[in-house]
mmCIF file of N, CA and C in Angstrom:
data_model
loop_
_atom_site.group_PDB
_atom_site.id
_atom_site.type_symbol
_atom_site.label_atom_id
_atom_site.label_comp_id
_atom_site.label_asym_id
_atom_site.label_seq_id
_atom_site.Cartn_x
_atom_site.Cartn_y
_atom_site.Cartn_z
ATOM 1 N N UNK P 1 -5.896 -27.010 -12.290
ATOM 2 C CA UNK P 1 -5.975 -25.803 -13.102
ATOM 3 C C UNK P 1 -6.304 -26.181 -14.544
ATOM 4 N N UNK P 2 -6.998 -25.704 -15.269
ATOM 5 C CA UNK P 2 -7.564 -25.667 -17.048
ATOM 6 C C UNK P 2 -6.589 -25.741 -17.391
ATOM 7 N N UNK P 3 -5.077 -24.646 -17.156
ATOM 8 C CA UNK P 3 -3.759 -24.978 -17.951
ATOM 9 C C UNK P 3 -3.455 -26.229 -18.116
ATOM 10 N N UNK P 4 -3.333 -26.967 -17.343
ATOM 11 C CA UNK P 4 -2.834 -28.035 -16.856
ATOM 12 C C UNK P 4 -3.517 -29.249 -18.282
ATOM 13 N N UNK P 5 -4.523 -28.772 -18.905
ATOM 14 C CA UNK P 5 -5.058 -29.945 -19.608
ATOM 15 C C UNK P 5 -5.081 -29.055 -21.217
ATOM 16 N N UNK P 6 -4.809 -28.029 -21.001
ATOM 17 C CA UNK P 6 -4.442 -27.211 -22.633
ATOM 18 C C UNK P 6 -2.986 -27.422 -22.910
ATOM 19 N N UNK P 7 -2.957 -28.163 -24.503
ATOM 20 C CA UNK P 7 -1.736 -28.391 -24.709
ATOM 21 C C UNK P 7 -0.853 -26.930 -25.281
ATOM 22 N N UNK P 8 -1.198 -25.873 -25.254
ATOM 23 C CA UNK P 8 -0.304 -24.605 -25.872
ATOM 24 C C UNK P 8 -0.747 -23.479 -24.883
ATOM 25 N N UNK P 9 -0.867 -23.209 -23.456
ATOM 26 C CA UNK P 9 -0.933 -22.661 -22.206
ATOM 27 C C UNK P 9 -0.010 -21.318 -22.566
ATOM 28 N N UNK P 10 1.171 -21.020 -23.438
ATOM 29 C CA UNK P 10 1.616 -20.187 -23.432
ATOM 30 C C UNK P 10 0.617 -18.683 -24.161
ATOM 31 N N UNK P 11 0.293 -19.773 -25.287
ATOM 32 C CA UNK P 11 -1.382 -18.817 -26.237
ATOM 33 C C UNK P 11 -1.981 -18.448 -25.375
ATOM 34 N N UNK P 12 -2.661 -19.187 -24.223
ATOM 35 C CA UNK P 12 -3.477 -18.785 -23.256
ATOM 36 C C UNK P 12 -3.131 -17.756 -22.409
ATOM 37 N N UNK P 13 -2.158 -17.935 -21.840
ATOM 38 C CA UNK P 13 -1.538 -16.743 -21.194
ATOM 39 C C UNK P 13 -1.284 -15.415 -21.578
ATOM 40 N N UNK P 14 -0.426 -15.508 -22.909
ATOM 41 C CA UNK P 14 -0.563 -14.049 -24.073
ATOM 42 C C UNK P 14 -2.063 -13.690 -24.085
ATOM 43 N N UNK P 15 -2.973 -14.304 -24.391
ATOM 44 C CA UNK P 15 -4.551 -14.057 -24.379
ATOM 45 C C UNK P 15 -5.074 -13.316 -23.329
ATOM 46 N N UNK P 16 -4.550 -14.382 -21.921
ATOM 47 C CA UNK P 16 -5.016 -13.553 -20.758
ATOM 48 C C UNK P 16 -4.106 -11.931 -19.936
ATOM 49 N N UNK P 17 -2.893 -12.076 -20.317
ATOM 50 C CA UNK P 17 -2.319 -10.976 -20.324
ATOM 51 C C UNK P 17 -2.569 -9.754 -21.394
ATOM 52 N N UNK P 18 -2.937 -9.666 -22.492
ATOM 53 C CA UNK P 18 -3.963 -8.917 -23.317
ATOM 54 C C UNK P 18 -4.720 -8.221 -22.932
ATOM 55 N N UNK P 19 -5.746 -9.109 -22.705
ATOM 56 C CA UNK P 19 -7.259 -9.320 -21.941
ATOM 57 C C UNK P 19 -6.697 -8.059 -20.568
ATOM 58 N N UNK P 20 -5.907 -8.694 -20.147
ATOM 59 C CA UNK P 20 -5.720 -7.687 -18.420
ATOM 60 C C UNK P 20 -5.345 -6.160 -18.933
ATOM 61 N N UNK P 21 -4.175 -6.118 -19.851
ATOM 62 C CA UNK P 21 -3.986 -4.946 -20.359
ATOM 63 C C UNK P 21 -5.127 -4.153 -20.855
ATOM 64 N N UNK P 22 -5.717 -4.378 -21.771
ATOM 65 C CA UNK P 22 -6.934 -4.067 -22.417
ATOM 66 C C UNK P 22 -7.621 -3.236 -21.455
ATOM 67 N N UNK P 23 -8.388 -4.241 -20.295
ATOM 68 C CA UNK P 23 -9.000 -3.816 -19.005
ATOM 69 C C UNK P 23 -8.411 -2.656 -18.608
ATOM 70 N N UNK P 24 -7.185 -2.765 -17.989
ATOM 71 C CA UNK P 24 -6.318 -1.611 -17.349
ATOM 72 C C UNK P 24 -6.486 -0.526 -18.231
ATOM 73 N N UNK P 25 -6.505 -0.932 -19.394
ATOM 74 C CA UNK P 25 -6.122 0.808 -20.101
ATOM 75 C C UNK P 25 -7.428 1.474 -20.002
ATOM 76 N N UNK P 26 -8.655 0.355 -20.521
ATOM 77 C CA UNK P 26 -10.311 1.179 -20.407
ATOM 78 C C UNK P 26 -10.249 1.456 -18.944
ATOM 79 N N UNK P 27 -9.923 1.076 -17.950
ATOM 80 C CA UNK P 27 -9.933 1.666 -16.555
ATOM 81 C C UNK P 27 -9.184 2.936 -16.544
ATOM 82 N N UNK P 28 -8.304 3.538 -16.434
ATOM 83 C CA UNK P 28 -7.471 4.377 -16.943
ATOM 84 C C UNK P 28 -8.136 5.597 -17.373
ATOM 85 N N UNK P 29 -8.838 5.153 -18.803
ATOM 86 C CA UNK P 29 -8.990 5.862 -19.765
ATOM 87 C C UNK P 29 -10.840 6.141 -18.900
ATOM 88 N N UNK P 30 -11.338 5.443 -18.468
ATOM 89 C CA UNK P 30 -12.620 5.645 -17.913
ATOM 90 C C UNK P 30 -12.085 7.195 -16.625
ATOM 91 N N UNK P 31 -11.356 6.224 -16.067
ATOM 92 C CA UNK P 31 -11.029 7.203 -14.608
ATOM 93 C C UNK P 31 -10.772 8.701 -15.115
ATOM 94 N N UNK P 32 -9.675 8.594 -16.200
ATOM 95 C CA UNK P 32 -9.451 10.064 -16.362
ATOM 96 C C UNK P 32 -10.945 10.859 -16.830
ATOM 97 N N UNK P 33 -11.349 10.280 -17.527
ATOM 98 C CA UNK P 33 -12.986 11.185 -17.989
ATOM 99 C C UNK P 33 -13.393 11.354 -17.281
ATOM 100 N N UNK P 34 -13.551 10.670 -15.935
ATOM 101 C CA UNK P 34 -14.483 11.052 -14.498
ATOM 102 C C UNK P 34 -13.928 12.109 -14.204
ATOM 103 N N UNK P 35 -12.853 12.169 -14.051
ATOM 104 C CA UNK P 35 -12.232 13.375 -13.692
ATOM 105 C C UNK P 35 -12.236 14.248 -14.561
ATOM 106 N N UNK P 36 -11.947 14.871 -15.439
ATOM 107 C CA UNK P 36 -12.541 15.550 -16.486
ATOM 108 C C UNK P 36 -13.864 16.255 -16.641
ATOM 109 N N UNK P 37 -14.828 15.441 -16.585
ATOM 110 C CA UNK P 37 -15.881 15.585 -16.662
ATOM 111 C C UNK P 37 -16.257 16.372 -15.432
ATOM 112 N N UNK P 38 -15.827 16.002 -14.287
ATOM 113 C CA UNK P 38 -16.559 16.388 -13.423
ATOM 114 C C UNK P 38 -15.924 17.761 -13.131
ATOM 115 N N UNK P 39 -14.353 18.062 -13.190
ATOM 116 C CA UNK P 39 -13.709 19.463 -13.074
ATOM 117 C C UNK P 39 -14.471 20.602 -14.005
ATOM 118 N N UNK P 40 -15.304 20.030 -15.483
ATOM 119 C CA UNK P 40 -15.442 20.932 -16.641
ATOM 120 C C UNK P 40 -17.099 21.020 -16.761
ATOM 121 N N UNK P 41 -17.693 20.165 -16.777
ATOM 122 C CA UNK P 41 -19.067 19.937 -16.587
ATOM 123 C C UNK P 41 -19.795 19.286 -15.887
ATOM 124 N N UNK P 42 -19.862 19.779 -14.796
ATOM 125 C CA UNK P 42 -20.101 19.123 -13.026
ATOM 126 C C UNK P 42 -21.587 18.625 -13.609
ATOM 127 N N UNK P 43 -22.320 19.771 -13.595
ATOM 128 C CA UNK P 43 -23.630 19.734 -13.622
ATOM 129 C C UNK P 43 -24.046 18.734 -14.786
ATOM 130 N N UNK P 44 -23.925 18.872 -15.588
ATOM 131 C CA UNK P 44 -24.670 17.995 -16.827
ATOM 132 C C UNK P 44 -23.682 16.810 -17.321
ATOM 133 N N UNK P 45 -22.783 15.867 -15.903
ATOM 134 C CA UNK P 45 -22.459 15.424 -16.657
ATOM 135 C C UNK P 45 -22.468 14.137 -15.557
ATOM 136 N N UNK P 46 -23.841 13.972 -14.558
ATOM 137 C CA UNK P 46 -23.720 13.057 -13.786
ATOM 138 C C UNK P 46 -24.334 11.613 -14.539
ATOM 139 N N UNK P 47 -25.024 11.925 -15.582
ATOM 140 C CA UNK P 47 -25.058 10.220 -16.075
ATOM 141 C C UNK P 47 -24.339 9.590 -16.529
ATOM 142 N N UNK P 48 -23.151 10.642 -17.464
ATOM 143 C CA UNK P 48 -21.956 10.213 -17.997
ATOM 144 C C UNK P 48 -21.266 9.435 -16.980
ATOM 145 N N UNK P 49 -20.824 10.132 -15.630
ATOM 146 C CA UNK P 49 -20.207 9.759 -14.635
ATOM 147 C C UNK P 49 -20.402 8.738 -13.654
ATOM 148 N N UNK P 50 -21.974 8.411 -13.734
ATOM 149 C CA UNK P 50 -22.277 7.495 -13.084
ATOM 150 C C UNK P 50 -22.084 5.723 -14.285
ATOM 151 N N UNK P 51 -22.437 5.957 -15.199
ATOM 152 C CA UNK P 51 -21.977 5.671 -16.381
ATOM 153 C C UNK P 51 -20.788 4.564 -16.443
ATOM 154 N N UNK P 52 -19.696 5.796 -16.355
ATOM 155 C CA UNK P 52 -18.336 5.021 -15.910
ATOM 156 C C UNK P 52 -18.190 4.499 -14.894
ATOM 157 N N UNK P 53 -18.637 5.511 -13.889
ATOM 158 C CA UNK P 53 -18.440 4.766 -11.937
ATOM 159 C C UNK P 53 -18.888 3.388 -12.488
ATOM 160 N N UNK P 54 -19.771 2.943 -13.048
ATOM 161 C CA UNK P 54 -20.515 1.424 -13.396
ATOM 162 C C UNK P 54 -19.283 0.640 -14.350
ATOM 163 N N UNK P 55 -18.687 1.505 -15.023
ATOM 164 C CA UNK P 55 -17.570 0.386 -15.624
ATOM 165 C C UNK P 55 -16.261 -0.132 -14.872
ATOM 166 N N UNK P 56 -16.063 1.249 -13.959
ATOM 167 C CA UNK P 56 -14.641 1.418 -12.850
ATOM 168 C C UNK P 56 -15.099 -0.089 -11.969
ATOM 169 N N UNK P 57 -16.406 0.413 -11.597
ATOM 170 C CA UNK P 57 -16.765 -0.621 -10.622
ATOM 171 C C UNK P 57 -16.804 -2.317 -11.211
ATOM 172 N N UNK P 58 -17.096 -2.531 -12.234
ATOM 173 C CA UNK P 58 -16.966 -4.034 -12.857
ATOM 174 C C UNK P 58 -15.808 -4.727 -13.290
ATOM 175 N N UNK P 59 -14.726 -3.482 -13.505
ATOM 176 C CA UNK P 59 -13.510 -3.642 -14.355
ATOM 177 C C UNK P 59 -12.741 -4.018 -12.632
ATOM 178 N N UNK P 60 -12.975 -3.049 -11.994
ATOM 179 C CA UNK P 60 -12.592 -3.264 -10.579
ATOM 180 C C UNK P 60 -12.978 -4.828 -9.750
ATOM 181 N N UNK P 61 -14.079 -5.420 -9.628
ATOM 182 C CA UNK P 61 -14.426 -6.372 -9.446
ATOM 183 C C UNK P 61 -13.715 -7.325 -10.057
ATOM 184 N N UNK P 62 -12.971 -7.250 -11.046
ATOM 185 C CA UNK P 62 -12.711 -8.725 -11.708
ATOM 186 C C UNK P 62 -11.229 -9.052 -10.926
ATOM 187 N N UNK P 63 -11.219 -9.916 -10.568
ATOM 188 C CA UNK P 63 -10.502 -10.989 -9.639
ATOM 189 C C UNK P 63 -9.385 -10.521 -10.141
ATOM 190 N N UNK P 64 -8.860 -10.278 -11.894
ATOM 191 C CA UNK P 64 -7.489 -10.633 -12.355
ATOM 192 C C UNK P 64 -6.868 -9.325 -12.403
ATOM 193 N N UNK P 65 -7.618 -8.219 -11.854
ATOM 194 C CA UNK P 65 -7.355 -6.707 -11.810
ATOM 195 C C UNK P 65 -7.532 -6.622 -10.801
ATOM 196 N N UNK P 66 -8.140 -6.783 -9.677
ATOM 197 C CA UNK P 66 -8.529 -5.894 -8.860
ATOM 198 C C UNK P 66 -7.599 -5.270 -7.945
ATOM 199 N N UNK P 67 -6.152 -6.254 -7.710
ATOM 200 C CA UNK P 67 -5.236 -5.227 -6.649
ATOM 201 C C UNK P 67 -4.573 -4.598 -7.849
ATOM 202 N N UNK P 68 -4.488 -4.261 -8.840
ATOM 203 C CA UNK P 68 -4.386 -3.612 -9.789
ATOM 204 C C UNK P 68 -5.139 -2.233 -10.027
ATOM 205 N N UNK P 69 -6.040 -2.457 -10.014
ATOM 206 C CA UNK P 69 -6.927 -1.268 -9.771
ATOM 207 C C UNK P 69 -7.445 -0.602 -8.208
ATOM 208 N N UNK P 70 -7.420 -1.281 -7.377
ATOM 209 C CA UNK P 70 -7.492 -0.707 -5.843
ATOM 210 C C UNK P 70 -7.284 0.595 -5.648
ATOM 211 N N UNK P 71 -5.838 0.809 -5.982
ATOM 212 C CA UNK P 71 -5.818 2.278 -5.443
ATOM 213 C C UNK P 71 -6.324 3.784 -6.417
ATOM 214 N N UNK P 72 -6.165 3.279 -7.200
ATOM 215 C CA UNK P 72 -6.716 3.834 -8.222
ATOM 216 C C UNK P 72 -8.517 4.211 -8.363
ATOM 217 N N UNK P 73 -9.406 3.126 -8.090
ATOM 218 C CA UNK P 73 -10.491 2.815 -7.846
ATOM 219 C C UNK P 73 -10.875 4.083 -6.331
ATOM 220 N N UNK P 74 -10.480 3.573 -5.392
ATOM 221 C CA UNK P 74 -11.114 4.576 -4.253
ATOM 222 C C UNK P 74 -9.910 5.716 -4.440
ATOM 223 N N UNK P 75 -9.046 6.163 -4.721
ATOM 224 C CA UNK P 75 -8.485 7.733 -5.009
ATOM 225 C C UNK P 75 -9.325 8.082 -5.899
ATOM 226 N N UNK P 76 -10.720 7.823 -7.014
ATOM 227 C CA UNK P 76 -11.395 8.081 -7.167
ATOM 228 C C UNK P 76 -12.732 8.696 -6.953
ATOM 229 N N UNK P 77 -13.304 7.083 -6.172
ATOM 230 C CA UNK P 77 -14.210 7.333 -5.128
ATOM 231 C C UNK P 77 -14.448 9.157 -4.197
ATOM 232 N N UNK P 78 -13.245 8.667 -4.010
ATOM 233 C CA UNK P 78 -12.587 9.767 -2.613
ATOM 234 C C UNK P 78 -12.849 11.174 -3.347
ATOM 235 N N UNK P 79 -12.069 11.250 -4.244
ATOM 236 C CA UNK P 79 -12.084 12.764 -5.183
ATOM 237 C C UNK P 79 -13.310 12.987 -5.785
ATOM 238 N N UNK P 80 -13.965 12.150 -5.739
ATOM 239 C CA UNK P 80 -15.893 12.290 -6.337
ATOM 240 C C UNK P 80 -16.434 12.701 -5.152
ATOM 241 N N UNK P 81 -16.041 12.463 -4.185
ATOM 242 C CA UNK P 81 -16.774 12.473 -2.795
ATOM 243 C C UNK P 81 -16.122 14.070 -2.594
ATOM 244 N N UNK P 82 -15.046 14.578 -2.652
ATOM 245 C CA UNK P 82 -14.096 15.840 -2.427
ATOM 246 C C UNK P 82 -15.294 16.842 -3.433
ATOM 247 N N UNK P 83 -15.797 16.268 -4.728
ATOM 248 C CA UNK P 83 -16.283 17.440 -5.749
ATOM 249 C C UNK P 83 -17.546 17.487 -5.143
ATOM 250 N N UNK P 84 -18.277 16.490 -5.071
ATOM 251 C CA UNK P 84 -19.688 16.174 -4.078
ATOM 252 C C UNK P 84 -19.624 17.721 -2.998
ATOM 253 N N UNK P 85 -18.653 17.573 -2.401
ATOM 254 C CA UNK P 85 -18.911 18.447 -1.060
ATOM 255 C C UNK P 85 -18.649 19.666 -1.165
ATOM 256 N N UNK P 86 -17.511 20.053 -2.456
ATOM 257 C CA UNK P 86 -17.401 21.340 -2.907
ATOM 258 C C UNK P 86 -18.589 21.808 -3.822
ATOM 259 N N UNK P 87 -19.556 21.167 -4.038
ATOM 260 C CA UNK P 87 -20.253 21.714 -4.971
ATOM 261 C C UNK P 87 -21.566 21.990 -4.569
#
């Protein structure tokens, strides 16, 4: 492991726990606008939405989030797919 050869690993860790928080909250804060957006301005607001789907989806991908974001991520999906069919 890289820790293993950094002599102050605790810095690193505060750094990378940051870093994860950070992520989580723009995930969060992305997801709720999807939702938002799409309850208030369905129609004119699919680039916005696709937009984010593109950040959900990268923020989602990253290894140090991702069972972190899982359920969160497709209860998304799912409810985009729910407005899709009502609309």
């Amino acid at each position: 492991s890289l820790l293993a050869h950094i002599s102050d690993s605790t810095e690193i860790s505060q750094l990378h726990s940051k870093l994860t928080d950070s992520l989580l909250t723009h995930f969060d804060t992305s997801r709720q606008r999807i939702l938002a957006l799409f309850e208030k301005q369905r129609e004119n607001s699919f680039d916005e939405i696709f937009h984010l789907m593109e950040e959900l989806d990268a923020i989602h991908n990253m290894s140090s989030v991702n069972s972190k974001t899982s359920d969160d991520y497709f209860k998304t999906i799912e409810q985009l797919c729910s407005f899709v069919k009502e609309a």
